[in-house]
PDB file of N, CA and C in Angstrom:
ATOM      1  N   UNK B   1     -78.934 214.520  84.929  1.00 54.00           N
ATOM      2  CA  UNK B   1     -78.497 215.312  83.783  1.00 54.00           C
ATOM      3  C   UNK B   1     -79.038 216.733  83.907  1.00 54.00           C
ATOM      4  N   UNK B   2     -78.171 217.661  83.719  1.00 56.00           N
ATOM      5  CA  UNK B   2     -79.019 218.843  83.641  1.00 56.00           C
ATOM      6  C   UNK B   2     -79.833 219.352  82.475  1.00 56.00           C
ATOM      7  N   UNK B   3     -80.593 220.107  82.395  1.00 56.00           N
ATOM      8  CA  UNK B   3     -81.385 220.367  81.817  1.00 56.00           C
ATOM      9  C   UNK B   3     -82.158 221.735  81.929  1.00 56.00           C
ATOM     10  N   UNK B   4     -82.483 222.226  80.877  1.00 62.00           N
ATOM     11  CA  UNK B   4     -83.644 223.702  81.104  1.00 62.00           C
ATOM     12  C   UNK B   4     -82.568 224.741  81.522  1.00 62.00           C
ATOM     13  N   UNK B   5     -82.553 225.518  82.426  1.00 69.00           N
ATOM     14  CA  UNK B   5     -81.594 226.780  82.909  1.00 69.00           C
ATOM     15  C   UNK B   5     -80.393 225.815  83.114  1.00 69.00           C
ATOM     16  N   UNK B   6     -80.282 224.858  84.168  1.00 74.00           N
ATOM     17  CA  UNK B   6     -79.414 224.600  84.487  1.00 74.00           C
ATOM     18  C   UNK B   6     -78.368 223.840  83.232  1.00 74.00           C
ATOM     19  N   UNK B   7     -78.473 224.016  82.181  1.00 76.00           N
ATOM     20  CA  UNK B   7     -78.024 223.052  81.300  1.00 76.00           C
ATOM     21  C   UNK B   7     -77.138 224.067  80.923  1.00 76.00           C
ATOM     22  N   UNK B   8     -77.931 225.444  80.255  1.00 86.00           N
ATOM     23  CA  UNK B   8     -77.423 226.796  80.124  1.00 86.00           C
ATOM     24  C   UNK B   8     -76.518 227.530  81.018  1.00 86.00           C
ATOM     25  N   UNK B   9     -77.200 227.358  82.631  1.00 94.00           N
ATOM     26  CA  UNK B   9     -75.812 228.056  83.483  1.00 94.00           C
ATOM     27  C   UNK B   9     -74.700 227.137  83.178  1.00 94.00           C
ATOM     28  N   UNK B  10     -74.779 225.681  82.938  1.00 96.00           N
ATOM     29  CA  UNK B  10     -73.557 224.989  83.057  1.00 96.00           C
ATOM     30  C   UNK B  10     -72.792 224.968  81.952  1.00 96.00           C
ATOM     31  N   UNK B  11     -73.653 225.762  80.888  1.00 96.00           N
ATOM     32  CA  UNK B  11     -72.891 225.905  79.415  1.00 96.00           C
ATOM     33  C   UNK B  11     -71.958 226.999  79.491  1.00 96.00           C
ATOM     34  N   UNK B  12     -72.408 228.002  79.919  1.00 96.00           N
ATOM     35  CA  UNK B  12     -72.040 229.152  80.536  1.00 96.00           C
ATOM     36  C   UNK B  12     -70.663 229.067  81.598  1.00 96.00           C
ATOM     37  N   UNK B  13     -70.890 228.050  82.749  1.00 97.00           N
ATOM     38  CA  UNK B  13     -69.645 227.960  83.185  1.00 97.00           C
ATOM     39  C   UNK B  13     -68.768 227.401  82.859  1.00 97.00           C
ATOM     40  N   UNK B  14     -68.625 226.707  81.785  1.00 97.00           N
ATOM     41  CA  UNK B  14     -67.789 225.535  80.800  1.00 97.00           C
ATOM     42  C   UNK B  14     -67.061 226.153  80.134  1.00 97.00           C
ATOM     43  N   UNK B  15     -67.860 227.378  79.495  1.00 96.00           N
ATOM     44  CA  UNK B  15     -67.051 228.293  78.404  1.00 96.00           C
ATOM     45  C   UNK B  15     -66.277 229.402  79.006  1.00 96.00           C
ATOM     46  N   UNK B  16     -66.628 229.848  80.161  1.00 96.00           N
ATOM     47  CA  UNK B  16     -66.533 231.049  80.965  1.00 96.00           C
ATOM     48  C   UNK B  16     -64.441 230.112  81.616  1.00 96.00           C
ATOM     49  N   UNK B  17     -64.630 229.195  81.862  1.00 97.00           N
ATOM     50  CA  UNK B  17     -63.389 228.385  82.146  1.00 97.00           C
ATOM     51  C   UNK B  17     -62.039 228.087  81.222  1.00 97.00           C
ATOM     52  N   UNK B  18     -62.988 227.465  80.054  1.00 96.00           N
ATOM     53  CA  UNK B  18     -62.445 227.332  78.717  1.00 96.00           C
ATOM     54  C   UNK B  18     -61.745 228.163  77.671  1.00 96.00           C
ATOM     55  N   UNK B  19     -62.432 229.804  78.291  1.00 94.00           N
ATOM     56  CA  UNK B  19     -61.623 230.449  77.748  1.00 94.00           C
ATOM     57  C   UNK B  19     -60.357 231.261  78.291  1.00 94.00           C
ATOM     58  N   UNK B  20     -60.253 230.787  79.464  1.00 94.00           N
ATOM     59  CA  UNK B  20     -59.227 231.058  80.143  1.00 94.00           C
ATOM     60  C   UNK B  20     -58.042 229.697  80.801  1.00 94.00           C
ATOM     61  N   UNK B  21     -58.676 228.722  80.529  1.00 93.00           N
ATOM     62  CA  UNK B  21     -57.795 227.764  80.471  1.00 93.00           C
ATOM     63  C   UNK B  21     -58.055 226.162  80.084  1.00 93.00           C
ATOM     64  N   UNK B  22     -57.345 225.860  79.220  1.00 94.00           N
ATOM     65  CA  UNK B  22     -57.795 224.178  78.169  1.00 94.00           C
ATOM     66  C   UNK B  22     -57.826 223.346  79.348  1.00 94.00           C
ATOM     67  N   UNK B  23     -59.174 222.210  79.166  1.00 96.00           N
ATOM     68  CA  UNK B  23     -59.590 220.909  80.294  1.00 96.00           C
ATOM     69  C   UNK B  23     -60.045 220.149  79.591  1.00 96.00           C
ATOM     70  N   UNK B  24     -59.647 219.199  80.508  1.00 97.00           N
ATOM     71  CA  UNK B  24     -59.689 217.684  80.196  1.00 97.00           C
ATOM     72  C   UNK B  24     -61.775 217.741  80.677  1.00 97.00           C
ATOM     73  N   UNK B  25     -62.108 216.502  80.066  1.00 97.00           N
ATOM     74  CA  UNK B  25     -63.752 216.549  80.768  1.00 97.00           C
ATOM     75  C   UNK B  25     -63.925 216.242  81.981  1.00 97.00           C
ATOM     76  N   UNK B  26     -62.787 215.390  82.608  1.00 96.00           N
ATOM     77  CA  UNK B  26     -62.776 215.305  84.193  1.00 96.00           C
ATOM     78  C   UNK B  26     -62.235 216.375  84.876  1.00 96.00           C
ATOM     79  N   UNK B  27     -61.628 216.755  84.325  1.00 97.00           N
ATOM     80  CA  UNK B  27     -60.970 218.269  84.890  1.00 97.00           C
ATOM     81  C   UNK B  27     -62.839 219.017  85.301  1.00 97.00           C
ATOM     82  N   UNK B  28     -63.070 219.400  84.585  1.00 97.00           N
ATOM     83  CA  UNK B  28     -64.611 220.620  84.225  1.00 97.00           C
ATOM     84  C   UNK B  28     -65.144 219.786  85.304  1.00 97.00           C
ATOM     85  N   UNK B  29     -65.719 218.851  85.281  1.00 96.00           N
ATOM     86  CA  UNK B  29     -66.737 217.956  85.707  1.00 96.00           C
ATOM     87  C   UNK B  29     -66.228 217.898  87.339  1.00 96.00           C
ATOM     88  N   UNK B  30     -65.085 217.816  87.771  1.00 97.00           N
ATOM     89  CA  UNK B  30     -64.465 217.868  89.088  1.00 97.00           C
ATOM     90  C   UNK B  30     -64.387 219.888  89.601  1.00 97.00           C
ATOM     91  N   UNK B  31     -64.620 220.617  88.936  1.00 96.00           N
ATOM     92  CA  UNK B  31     -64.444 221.749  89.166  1.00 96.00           C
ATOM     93  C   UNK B  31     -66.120 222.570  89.633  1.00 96.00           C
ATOM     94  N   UNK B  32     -67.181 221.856  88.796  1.00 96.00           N
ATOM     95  CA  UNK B  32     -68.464 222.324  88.399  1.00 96.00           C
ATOM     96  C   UNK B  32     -69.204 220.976  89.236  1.00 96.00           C
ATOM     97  N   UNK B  33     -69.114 220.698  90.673  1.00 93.00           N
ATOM     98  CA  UNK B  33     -70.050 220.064  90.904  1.00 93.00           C
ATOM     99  C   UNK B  33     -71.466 220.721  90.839  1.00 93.00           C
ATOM    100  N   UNK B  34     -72.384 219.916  91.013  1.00 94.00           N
ATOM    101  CA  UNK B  34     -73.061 218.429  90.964  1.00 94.00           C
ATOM    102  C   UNK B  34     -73.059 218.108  89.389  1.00 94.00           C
ATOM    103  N   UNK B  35     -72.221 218.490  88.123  1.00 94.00           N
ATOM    104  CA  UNK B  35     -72.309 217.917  86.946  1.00 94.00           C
ATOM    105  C   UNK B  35     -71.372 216.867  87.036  1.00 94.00           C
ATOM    106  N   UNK B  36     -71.970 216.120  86.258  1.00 95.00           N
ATOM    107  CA  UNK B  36     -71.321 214.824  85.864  1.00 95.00           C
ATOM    108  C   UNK B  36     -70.485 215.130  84.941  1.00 95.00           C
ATOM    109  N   UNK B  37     -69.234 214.060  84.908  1.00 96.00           N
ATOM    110  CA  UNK B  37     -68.639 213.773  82.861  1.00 96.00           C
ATOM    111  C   UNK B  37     -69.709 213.782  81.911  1.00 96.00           C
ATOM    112  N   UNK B  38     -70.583 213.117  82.459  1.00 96.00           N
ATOM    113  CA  UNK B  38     -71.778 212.717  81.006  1.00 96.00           C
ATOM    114  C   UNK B  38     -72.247 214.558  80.890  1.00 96.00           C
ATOM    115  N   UNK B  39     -72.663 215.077  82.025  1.00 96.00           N
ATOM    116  CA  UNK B  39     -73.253 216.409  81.808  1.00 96.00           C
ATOM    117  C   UNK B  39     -72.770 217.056  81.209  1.00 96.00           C
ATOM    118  N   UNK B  40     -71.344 217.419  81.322  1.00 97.00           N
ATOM    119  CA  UNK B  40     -69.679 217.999  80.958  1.00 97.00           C
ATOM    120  C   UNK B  40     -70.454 218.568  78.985  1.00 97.00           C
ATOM    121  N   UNK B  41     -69.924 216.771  78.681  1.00 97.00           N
ATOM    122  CA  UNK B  41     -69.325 215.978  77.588  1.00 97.00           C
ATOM    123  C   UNK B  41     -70.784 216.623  76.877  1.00 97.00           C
ATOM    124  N   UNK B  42     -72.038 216.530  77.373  1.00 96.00           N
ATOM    125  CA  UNK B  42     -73.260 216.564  76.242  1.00 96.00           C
ATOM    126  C   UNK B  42     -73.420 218.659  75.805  1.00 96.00           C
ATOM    127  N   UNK B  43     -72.819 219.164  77.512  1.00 96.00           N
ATOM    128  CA  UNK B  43     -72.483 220.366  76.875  1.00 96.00           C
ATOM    129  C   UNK B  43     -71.672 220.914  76.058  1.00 96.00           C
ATOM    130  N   UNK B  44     -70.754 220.303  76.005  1.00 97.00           N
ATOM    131  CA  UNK B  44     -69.196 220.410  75.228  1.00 97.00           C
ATOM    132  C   UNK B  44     -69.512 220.198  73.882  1.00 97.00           C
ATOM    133  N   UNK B  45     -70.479 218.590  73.251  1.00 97.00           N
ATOM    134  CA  UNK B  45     -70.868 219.115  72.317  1.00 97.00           C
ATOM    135  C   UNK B  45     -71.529 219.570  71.272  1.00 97.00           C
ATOM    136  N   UNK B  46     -72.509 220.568  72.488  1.00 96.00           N
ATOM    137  CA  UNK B  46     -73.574 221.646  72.350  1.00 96.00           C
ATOM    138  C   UNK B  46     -73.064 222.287  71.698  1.00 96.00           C
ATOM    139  N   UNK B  47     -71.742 223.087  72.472  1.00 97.00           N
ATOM    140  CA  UNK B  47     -70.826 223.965  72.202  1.00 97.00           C
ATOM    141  C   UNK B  47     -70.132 223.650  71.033  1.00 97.00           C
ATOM    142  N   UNK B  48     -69.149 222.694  70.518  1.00 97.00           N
ATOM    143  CA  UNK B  48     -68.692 222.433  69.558  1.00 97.00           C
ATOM    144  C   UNK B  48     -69.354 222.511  68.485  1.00 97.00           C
ATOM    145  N   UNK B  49     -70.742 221.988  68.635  1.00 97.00           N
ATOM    146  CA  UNK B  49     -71.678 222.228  67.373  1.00 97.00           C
ATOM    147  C   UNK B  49     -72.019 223.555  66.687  1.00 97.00           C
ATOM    148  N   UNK B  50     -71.988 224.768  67.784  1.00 96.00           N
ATOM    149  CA  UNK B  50     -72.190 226.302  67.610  1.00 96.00           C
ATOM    150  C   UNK B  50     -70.938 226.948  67.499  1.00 96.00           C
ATOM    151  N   UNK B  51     -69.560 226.599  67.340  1.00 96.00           N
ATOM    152  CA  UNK B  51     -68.556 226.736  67.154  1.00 96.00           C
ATOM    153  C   UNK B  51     -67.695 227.212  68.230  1.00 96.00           C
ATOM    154  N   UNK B  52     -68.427 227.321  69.327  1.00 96.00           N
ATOM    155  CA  UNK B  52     -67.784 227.830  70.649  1.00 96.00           C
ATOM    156  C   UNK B  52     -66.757 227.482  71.398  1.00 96.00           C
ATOM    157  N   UNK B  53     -66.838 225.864  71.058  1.00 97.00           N
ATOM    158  CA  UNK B  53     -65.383 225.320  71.641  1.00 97.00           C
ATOM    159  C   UNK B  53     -64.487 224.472  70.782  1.00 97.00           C
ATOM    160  N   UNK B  54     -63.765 223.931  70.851  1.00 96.00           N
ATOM    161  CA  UNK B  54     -63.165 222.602  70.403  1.00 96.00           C
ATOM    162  C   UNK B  54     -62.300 221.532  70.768  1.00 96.00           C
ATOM    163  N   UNK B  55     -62.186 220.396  70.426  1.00 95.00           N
ATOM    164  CA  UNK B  55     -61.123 219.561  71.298  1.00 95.00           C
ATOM    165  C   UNK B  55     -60.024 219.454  70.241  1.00 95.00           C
ATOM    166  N   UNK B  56     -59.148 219.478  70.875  1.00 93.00           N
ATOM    167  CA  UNK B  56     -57.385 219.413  70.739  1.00 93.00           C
ATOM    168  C   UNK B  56     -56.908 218.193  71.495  1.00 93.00           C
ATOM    169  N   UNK B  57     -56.142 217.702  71.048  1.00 92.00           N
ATOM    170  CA  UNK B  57     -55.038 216.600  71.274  1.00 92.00           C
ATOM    171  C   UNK B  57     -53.901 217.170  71.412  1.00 92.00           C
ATOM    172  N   UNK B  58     -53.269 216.836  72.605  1.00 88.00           N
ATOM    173  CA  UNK B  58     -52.023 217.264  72.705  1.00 88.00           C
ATOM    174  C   UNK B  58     -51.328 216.592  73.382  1.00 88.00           C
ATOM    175  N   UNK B  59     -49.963 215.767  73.577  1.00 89.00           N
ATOM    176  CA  UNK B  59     -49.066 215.529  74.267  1.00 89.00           C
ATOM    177  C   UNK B  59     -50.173 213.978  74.713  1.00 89.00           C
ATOM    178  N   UNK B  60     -50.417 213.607  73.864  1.00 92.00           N
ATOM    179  CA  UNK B  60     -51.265 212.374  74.196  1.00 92.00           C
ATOM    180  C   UNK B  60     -52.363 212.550  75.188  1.00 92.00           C
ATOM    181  N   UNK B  61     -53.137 213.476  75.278  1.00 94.00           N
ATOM    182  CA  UNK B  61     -54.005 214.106  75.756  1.00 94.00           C
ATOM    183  C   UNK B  61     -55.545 214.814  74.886  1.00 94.00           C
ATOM    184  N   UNK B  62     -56.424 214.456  75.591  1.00 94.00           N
ATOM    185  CA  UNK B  62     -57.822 215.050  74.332  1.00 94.00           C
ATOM    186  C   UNK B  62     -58.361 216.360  75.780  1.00 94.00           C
ATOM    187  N   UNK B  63     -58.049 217.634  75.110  1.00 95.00           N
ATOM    188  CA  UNK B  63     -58.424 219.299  76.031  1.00 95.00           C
ATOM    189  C   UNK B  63     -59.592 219.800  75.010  1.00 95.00           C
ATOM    190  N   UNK B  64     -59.997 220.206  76.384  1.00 97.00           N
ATOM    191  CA  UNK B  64     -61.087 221.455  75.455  1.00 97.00           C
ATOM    192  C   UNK B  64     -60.587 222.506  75.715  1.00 97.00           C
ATOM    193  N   UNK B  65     -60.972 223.025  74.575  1.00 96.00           N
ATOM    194  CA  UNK B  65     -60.833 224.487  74.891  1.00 96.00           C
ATOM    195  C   UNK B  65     -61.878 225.538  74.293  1.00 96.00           C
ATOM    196  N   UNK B  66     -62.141 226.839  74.377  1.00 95.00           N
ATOM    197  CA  UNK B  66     -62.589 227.843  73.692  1.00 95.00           C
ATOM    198  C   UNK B  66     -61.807 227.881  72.179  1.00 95.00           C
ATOM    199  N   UNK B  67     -62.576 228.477  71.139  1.00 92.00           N
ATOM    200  CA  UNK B  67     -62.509 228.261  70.225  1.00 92.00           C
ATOM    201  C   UNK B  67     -61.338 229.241  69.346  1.00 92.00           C
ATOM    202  N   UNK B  68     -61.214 230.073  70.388  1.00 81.00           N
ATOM    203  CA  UNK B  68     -60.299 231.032  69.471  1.00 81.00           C
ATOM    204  C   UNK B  68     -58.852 231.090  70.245  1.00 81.00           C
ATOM    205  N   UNK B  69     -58.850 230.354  71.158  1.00 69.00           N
ATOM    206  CA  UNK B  69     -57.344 229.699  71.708  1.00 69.00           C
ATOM    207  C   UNK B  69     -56.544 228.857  70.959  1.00 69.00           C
ATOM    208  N   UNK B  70     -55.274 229.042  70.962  1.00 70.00           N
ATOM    209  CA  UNK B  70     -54.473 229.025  70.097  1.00 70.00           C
ATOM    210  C   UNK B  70     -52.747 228.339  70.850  1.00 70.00           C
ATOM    211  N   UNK B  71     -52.661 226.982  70.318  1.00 62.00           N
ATOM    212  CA  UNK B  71     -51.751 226.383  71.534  1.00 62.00           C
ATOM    213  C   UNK B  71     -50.806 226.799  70.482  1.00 62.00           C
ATOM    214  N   UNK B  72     -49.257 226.489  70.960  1.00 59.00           N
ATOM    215  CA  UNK B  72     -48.319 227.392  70.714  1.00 59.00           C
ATOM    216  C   UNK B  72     -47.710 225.464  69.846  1.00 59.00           C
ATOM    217  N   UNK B  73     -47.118 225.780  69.045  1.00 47.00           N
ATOM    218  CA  UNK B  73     -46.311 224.161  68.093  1.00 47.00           C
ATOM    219  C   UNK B  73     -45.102 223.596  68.927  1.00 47.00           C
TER     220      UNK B  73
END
């Protein structure tokens, strides 16, 4: 699990992604090795808690995204 800086750089690259394009937690987690799903998922919701990101459902699908992205109806 990461932890200490590395918990932070990986928060950092989660959001830095997120706000340029909505992922699945295997998506992130396959993009950002050596993090795990579990690593992903406990940053995600770090983030959700500070309002930074959020998850969306879509098309029978659960995405994250950055928080001020805006999917189209």
């Amino acid at each position: 699990a990461a932890t200490g800086g590395a918990a932070e750089g990986l928060a950092e690259s989660v959001l830095a992604i997120l706000t340029r394009h909505p992922m699945e937690v295997g998506e992130l987690a396959a993009c950002l090795p050596p993090a795990t799903a579990a690593d992903i998922q406990s940053v995600l919701t770090r983030l959700e808690e500070e309002g930074t990101v959020r998850e969306v459902a879509r098309l029978g699908r659960r995405f994250w995204t950055a928080s001020g992205f805006d999917f189209e109806a």
